[in-house]
Coordinates of C-alpha atoms in Angstrom, one line a residue:
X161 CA 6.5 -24.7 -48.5
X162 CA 4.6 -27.1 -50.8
X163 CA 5.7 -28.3 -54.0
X164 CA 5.8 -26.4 -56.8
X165 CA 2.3 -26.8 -59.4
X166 CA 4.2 -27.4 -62.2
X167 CA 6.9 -29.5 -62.9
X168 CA 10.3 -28.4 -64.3
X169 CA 12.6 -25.1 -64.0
X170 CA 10.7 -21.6 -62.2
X171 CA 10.9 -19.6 -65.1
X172 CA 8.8 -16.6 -63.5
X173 CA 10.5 -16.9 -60.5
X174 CA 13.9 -16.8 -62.2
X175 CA 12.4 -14.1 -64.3
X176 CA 12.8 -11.8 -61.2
X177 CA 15.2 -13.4 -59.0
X178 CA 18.3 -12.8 -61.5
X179 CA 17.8 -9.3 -61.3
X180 CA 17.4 -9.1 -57.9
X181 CA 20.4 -10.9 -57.2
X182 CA 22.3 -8.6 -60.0
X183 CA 21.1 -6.0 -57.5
X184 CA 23.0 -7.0 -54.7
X185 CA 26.0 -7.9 -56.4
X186 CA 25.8 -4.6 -58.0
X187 CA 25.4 -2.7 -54.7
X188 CA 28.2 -4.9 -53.5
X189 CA 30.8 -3.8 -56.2
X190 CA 33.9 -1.4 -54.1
X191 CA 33.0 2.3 -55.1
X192 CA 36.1 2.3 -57.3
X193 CA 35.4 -0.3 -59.8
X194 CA 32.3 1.9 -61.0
X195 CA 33.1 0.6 -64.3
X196 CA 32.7 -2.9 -63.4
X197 CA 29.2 -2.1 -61.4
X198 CA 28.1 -0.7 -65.0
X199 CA 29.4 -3.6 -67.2
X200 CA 27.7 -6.0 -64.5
X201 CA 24.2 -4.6 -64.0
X202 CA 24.3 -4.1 -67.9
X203 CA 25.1 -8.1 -68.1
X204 CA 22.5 -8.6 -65.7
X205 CA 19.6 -6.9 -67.2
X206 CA 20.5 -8.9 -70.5
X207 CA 20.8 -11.6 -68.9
X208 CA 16.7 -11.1 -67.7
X209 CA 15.7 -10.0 -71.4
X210 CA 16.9 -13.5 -72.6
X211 CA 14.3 -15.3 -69.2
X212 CA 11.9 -12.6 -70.7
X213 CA 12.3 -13.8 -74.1
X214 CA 12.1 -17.7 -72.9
X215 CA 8.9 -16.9 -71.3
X216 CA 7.2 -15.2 -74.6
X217 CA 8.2 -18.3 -76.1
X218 CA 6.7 -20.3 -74.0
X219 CA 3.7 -18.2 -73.6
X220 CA 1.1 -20.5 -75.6
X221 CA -1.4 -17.6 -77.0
X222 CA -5.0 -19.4 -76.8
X223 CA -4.1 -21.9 -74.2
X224 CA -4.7 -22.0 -70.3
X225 CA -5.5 -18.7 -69.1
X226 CA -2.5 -18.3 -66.8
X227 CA 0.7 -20.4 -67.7
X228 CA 4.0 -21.1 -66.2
X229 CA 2.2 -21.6 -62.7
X230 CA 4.0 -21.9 -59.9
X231 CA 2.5 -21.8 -56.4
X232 CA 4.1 -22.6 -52.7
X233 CA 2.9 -21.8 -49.5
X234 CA 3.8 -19.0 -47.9
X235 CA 1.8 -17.9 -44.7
X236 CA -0.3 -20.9 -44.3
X237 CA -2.3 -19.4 -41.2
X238 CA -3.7 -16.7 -43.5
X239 CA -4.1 -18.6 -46.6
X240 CA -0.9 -16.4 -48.4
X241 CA 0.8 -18.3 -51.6
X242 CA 3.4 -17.8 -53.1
X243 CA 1.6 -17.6 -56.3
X244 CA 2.8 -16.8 -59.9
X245 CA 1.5 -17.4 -63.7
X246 CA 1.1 -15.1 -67.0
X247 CA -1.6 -14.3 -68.9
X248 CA -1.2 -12.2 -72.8
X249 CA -1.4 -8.6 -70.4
X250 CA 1.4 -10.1 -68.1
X251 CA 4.0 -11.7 -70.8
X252 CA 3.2 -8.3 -72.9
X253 CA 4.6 -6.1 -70.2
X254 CA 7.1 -8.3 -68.6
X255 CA 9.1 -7.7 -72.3
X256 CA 8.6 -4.6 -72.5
X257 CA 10.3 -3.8 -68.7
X258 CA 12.8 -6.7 -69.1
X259 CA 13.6 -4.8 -73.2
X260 CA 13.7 -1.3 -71.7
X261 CA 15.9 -2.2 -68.8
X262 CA 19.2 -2.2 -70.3
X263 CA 18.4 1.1 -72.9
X264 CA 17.4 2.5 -69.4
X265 CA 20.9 1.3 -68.0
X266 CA 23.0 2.6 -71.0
X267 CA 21.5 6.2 -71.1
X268 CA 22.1 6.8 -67.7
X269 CA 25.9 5.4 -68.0
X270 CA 27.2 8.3 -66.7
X271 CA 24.9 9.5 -64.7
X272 CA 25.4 8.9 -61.3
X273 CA 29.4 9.3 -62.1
X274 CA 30.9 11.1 -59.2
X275 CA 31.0 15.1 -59.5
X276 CA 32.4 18.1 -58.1
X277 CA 29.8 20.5 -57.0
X278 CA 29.5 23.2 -54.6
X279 CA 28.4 21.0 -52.1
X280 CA 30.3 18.1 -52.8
X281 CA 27.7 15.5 -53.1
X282 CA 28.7 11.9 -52.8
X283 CA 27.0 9.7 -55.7
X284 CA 27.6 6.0 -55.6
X285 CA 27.5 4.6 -58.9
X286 CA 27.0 0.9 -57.9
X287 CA 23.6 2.1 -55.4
X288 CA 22.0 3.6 -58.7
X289 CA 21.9 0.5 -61.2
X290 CA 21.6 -2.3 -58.1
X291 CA 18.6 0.2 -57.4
X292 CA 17.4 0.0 -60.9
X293 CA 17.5 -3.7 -61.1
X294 CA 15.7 -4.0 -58.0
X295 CA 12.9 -1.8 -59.4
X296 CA 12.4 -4.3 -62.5
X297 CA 12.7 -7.8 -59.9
X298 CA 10.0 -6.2 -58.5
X299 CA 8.2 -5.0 -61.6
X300 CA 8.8 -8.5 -63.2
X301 CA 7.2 -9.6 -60.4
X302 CA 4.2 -8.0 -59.8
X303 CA 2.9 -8.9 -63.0
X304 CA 3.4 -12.2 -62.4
X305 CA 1.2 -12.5 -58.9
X306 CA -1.6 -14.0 -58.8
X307 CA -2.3 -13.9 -55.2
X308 CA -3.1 -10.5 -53.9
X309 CA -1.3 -10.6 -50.8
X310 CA 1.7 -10.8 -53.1
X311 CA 1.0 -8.6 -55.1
X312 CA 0.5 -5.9 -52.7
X313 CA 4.1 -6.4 -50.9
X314 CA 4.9 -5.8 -54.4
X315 CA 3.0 -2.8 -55.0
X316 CA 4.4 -0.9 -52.4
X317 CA 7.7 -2.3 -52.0
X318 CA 9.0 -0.8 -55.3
X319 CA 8.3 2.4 -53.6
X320 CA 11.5 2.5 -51.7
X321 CA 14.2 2.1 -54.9
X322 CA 12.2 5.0 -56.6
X323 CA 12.5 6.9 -53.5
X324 CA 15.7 7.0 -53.7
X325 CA 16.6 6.9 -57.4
X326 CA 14.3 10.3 -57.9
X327 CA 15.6 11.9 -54.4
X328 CA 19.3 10.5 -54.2
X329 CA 19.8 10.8 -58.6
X330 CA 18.5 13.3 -59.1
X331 CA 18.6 15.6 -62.7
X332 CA 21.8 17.4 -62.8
X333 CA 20.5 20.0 -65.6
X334 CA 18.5 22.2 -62.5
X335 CA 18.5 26.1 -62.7
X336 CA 19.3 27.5 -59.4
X337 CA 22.0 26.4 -56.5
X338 CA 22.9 23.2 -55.5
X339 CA 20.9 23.4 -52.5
X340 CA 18.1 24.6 -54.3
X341 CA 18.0 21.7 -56.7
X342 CA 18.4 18.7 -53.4
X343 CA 15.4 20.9 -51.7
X344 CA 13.3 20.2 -55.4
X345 CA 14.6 16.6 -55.6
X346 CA 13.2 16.2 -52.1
X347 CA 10.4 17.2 -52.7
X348 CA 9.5 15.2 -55.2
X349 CA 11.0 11.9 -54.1
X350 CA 8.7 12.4 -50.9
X351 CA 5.7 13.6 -52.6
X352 CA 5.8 10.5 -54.8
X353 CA 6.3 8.3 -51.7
X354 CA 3.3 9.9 -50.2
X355 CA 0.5 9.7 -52.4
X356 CA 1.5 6.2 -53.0
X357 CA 1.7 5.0 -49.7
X358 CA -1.9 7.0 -49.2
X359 CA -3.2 4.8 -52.1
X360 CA -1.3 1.2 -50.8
X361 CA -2.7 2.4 -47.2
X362 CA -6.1 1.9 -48.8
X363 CA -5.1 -0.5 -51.0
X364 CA -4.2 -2.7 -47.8
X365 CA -7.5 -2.1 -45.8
X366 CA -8.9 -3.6 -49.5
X367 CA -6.8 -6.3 -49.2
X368 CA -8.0 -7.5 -45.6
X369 CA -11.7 -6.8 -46.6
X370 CA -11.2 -9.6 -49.7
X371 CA -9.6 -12.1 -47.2
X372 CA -12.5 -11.3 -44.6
X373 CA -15.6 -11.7 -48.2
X374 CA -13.8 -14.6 -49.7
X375 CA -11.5 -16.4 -47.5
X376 CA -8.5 -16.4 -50.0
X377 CA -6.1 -14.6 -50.9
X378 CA -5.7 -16.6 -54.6
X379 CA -7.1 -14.5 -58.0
X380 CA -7.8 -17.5 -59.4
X381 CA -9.4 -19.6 -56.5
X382 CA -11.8 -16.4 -55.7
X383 CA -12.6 -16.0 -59.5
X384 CA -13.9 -19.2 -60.2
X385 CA -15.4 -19.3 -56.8
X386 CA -17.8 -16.3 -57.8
X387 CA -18.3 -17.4 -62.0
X388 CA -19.3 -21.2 -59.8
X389 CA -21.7 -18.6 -57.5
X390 CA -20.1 -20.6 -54.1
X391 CA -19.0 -16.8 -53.6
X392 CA -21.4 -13.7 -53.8
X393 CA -20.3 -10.3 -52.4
X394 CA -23.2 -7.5 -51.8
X395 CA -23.3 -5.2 -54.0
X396 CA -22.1 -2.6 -51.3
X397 CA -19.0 -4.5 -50.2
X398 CA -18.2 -5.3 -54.0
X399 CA -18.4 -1.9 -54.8
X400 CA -16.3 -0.7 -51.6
X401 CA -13.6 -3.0 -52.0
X402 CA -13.5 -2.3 -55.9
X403 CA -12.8 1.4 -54.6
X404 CA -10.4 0.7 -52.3
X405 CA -8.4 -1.5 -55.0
X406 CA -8.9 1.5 -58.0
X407 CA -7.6 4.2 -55.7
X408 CA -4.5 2.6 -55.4
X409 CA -4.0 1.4 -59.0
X410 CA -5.0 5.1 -60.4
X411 CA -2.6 7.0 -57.7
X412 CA -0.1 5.1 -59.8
X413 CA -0.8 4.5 -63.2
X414 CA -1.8 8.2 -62.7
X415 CA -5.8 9.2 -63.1
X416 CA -6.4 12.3 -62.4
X417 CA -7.0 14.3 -60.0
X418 CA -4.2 11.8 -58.8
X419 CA -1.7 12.8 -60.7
X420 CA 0.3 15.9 -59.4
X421 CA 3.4 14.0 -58.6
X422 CA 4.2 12.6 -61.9
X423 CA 5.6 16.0 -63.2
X424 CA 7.8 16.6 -60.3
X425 CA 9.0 13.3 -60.1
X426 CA 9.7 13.0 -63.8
X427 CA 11.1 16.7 -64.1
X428 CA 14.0 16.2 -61.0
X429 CA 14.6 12.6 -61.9
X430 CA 17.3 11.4 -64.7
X431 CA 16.2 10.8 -68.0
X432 CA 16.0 7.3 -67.6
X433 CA 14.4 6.9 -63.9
X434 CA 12.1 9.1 -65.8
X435 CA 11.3 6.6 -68.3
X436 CA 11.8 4.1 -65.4
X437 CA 9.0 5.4 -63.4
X438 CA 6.4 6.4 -66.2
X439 CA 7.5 3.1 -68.7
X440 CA 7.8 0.8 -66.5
X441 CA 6.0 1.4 -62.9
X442 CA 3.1 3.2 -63.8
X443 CA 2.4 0.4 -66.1
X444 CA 1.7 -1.5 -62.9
X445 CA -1.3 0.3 -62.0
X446 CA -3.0 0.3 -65.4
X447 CA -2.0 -3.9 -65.5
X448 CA -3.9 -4.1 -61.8
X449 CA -6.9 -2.9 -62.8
X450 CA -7.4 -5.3 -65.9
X451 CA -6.2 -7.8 -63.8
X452 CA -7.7 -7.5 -60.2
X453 CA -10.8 -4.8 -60.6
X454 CA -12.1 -6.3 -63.3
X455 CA -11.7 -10.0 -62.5
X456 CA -12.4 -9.7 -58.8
X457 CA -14.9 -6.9 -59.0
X458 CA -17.2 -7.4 -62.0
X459 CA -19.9 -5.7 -61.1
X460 CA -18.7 -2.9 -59.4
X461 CA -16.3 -1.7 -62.4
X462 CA -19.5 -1.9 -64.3
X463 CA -21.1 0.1 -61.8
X464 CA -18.4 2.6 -62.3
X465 CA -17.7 2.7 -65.7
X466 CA -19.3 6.2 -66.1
X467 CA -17.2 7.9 -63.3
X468 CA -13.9 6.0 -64.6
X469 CA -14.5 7.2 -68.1
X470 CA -15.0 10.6 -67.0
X471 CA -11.9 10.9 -64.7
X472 CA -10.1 9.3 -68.1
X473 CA -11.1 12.1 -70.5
X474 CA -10.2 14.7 -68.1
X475 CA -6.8 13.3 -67.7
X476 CA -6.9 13.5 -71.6
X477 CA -7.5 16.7 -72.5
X478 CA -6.0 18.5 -68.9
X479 CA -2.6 16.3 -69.3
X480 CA -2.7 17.5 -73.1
X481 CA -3.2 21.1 -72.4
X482 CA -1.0 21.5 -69.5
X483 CA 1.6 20.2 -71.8
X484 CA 1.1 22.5 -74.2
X485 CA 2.5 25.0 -72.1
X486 CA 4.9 24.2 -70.4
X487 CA 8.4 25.6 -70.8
X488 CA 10.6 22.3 -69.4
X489 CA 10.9 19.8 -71.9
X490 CA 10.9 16.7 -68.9
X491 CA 8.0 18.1 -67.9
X492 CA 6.4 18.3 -71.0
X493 CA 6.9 14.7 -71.2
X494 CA 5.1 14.1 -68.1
X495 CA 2.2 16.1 -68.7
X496 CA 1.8 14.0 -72.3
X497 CA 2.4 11.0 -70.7
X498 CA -0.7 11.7 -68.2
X499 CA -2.5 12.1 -71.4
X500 CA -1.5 9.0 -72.4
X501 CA -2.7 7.0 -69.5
X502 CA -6.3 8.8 -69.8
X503 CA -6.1 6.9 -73.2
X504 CA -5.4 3.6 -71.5
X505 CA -7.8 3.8 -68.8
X506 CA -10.7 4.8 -71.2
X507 CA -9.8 1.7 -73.2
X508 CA -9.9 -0.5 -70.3
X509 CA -13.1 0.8 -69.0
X510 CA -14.8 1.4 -72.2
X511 CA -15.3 -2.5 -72.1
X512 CA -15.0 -3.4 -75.6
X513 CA -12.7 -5.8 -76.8
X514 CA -10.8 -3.6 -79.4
X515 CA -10.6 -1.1 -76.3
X516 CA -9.2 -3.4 -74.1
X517 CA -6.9 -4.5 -76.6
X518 CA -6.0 -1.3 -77.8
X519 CA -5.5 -0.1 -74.0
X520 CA -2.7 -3.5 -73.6
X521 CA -0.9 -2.3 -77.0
X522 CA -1.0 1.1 -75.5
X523 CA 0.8 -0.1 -72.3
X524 CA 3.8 -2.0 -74.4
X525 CA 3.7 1.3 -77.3
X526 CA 3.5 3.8 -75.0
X527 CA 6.5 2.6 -72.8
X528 CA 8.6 2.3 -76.1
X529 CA 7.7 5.6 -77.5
X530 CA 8.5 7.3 -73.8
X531 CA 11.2 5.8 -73.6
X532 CA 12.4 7.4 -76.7
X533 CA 11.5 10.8 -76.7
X534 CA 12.9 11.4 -73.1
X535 CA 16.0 9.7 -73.4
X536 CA 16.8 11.6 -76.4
X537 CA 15.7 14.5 -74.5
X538 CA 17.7 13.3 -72.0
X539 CA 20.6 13.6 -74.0
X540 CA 19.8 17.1 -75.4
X541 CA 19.8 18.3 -71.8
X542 CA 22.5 17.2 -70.9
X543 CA 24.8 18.4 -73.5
X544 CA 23.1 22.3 -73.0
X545 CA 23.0 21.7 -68.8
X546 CA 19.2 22.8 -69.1
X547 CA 16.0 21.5 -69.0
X548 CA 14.2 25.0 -70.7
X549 CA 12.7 25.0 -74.2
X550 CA 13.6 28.5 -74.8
X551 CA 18.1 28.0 -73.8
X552 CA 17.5 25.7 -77.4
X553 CA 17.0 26.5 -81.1
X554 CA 18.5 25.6 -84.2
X555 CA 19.9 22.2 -83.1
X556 CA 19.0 20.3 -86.4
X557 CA 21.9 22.1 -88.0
X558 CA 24.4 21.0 -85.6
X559 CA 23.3 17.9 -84.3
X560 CA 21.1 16.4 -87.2
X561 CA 20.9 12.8 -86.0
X562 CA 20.1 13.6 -82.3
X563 CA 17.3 16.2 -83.9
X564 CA 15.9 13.2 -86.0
X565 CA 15.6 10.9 -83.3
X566 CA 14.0 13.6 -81.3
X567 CA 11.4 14.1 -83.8
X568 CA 10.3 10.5 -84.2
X569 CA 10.0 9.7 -80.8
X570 CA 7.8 13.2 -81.0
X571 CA 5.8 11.8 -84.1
X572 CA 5.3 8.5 -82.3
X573 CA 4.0 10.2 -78.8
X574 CA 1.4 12.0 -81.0
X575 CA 0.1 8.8 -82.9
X576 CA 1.5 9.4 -86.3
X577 CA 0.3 6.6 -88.5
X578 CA 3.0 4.4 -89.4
X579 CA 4.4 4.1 -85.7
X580 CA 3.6 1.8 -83.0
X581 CA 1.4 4.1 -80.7
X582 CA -1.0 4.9 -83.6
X583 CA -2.3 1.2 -83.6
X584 CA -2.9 1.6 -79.7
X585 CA -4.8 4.4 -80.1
X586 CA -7.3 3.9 -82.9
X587 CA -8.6 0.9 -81.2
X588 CA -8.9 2.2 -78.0
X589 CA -11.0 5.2 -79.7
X590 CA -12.7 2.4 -81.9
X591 CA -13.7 0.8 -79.2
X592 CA -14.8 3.5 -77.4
X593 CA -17.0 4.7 -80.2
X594 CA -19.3 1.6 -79.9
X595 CA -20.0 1.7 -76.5
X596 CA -19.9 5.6 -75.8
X597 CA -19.5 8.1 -78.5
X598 CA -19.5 10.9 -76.8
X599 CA -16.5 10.2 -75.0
X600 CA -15.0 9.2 -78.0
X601 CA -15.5 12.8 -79.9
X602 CA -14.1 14.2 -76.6
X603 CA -11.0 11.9 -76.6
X604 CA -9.9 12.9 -80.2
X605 CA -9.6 16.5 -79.2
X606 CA -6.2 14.9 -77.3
X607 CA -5.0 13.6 -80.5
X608 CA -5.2 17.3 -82.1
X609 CA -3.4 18.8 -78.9
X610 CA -0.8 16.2 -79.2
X611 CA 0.5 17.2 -82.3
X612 CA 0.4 21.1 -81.0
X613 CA 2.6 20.7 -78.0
X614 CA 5.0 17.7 -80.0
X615 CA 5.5 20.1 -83.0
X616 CA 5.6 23.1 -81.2
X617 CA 8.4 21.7 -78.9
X618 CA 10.5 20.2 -82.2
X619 CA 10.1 23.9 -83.4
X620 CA 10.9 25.9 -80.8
X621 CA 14.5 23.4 -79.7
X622 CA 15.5 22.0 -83.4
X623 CA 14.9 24.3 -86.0
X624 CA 15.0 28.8 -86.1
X625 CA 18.6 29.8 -85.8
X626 CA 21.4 28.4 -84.3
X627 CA 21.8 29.6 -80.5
X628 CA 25.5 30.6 -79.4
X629 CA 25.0 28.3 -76.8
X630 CA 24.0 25.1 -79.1
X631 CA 26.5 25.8 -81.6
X632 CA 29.3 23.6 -80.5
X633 CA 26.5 20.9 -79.4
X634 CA 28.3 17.1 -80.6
X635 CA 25.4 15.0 -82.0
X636 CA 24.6 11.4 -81.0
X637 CA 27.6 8.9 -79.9
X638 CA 27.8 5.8 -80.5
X639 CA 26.4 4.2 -77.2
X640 CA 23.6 6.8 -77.6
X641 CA 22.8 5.6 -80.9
X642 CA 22.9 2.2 -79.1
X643 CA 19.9 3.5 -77.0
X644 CA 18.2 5.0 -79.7
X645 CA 18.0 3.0 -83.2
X646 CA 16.8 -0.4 -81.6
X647 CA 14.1 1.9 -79.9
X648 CA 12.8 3.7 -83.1
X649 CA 13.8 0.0 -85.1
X650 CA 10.5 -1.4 -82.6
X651 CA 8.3 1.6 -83.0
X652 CA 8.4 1.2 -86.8
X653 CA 8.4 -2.9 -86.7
X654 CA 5.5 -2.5 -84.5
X655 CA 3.3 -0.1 -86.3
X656 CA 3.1 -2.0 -89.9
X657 CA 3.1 -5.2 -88.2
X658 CA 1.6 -5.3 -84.4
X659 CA 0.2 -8.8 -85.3
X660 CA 2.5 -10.8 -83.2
X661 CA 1.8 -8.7 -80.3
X662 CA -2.5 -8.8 -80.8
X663 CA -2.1 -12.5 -81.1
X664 CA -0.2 -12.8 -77.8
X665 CA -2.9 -9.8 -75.7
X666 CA -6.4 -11.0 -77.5
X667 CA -7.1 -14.6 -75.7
X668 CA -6.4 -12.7 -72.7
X669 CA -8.5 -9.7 -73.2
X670 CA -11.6 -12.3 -74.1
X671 CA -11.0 -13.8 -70.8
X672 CA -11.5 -10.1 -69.1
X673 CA -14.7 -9.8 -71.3
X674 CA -16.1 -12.6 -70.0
X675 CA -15.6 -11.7 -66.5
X676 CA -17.2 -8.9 -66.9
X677 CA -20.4 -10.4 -69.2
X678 CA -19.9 -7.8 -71.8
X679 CA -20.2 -8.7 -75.0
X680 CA -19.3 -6.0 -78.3
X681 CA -22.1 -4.2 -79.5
X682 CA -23.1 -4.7 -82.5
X683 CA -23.1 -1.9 -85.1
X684 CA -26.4 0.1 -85.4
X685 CA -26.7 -0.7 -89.4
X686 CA -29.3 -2.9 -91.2
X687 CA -27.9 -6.1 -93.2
X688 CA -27.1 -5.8 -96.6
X689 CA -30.0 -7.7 -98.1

């Protein structure tokens, strides 16, 4: 390997590394310390917050483009680097996974606790947080590589820890048998391996096409090699590769029509490998395509802008509507979470810079306001053992605390001015409105069906009489509430004052503009004379 680019301690790499060493110790913990495996992946993950934090520090808003560099050789025969830096999008999202890491590891506390069931199912604590941390090393890392190559190992090697967190941890709060519930959890832990390995398969044949076009596996070499013109791509292999890259990125982040496994996955997983996989991961594929389509592939994300944008509004309005009526509260979630992501992409794609900026806030607000509606949700099912909207009712009276987290992590999924998420989402539809306006009208029709299915869903679990079966329900304890206030604390913080993020994602979101040669438009209005 070659010497590091800059001098002084690997931050990014140390950003990553701890938790994936935290992993293995975890994993390597004897199954009857399960307490100590807790206490040590909890340490662990705080451990990364405070690299997280050092990096945001660091992070010089306005300065180089990418910072912290480090890059080594790797594969020298086919040009592969070991290649890291962070932009505003990268720091952005590399606090937000290494901040929701140890809420995700507190929730689920008890959840992989050994149980006596019908069919006796072993469940190693220890495998479930090492598996955890080795989902955010990975995480960490991928938005940190700047050399594709990397990034793709990346891509689909987080695969395998969600594998088995959905299909080995699964939700114990499933109507049916035992045997019924593994045969779901299956399921879903190998429909979400498929269509992702469909999309990295693609992804990969992408990846090799680049190489074969620019000779380099860097972002930043082959960026400044086509803005110098010493690279050109034909329109038709720009366009083809830029397909092969987006398929990938919107399998995950999800687009639809990609998006069918992101209920299932969500509804048999735990609370928090639900917020794990739609929080964290998914960010992934939303962060690729602000980072590699529209760097790499200028022209072609132009070219299919109109498409994109389409795709996004469906996912809008279908995710919105689908959740409207659904009768499982986890997979309620899920369907307003797809929602979401039509929010994000159409900010991306809309190619503005308040929509592009809007679409980064979304990323960070949206994975804070997740994170709090399902864990809390999380918590209601598992003191009722059901995942059914109609098995609750009444649970204000007896649990008042738990019902009043519940509803502002509700008010905060559905924009409610005053929270985090509504920032996000009036400049993404801002932004959308100067460049298209149509698709702009069409958007707000999610915001409306947001507040039916969030307020329907507070209705119909919190308030009406007092179910038999919710009567004895104990409200929030005190790790919960451990989980939940710093959560809520951010959500407020960040909706009357998201300045310190904007300042961080802006210089970062100008550089993405000017890869793209798009400028704002300029309002249709005559001059005050």
């Amino acid at each position: 390997m070659s010497e590091v680019v800059n001098a002084g301690f690997p931050l990014l790499t140390a950003t990553a590394v701890l938790p994936a060493l935290g992993a293995i110790a975890t994993a390597a913990v004897p199954a009857v310390r399960r307490t100590a495996a807790k206490w040590l992946a909890l340490l662990v993950s705080l451990g990364t917050l405070v690299l997280a934090a050092i990096v945001l520090v660091r992070f010089e808003p306005g300065g180089d483009r990418y910072q912290l560099v480090e890059s080594h050789a790797w594969i020298k025969d086919f040009g592969v680097r070991y290649e890291l830096g962070v932009d505003g999008i990268g720091v952005a999202l590399i606090a937000l996974t290494a901040l929701l890491i140890p809420f995700v590891i507190l929730a689920g506390w008890n959840d992989a606790d050994p149980q006596e069931t019908g069919s006796k199912r072993w469940r190693p604590t220890q495998g479930f947080f090492a598996l955890i941390l080795m989902v955010e090393a990975m995480v960490i890392l991928s938005f940190e590589a700047t050399d594709v190559f990397l990034f793709y190992i990346l891509f689909e090697a987080m695969l395998i820890p969600m594998y088995f967190l959905i299909g080995g941890f699964g939700d114990r709060a499933h109507a049916g048998t035992d045997e019924n519930a593994a045969a779901q959890r299956s399921y879903a832990a190998v429909k979400f391996l498929l269509y992702n390995l469909v999309g990295g398969l693609i992804m990969l044949a992408a990846v090799i096409g680049l190489y074969v076009v620019a000779g380099s596996f860097s972002l930043s070499e082959i960026a400044e090699a086509r803005a110098s013109g010493q690279l050109e791509m034909a329109a038709t292999t720009e366009r083809l590769l830029f397909l092969g890259f987006f398929f990938a990125f919107a399998v995950k982040a999800p687009l639809w029509p990609l998006h069918t496994w992101l209920p299932n996955a969500m509804g048999e997983a735990t609370a928090p490998v639900a917020v794990l996989i739609t929080a964290v991961v998914d960010k992934v594929g939303t962060f690729a395509m602000l980072r590699f389509c529209l760097q790499l592939f200028p022209g072609a994300s132009k070219w299919a802008t109109p498409v994109v944008i389409t795709l996004a509004l469906i996912s809008i309005v279908y995710g919105a509507l689908l959740a409207v009526g659904q009768r499982d509260i986890k997979r309620l979630v899920a369907y307003a979470s797809i929602s979401h992501f039509g929010f994000i992409i159409l900010g991306i794609f809309a190619m503005t810079s308040q929509g592009q900026s809007g679409a980064t806030l979304y990323m960070v607000n949206h994975g804070i306001s997740t994170a709090a509606l399902m864990l809390v949700a999380g918590f209601l099912i598992s003191r009722r053992g059901s995942r059914l909207i109609a098995d609750y009712g009444g649970v204000q009276k007896v649990a008042p605390v738990l019902a009043g987290t519940f509803l502002i992590g509700g008010l905060a999924t559905l924009s409610l001015p005053g929270l985090a998420p509504f920032v996000s989402e009036f400049l993404v539809l801002v932004g959308t409105f100067a460049a298209y306006p149509v698709a702009g009208i069409i958007a707000t029709f999610g915001i409306v069906l947001a507040a039916l299915y969030t307020l329907v869903l507070y209705q119909r679990t919190m308030t009406g009489p007092v179910k038999a079966e919710v009567s004895a329900m104990p409200d929030l304890k005190a790790r919960e509430l451990a989980v939940v206030a710093p959560l809520i604390a951010l959500l407020l913080f960040l909706g009357v004052f998201p300045k310190p993020l904007t300042d961080i994602v802006n210089p970062a979101v100008e550089h993405t503009m000017s890869d793209v040669q798009k400028q704002d438009p300029r309002p249709d209005v005559e001059a005050a004379k």
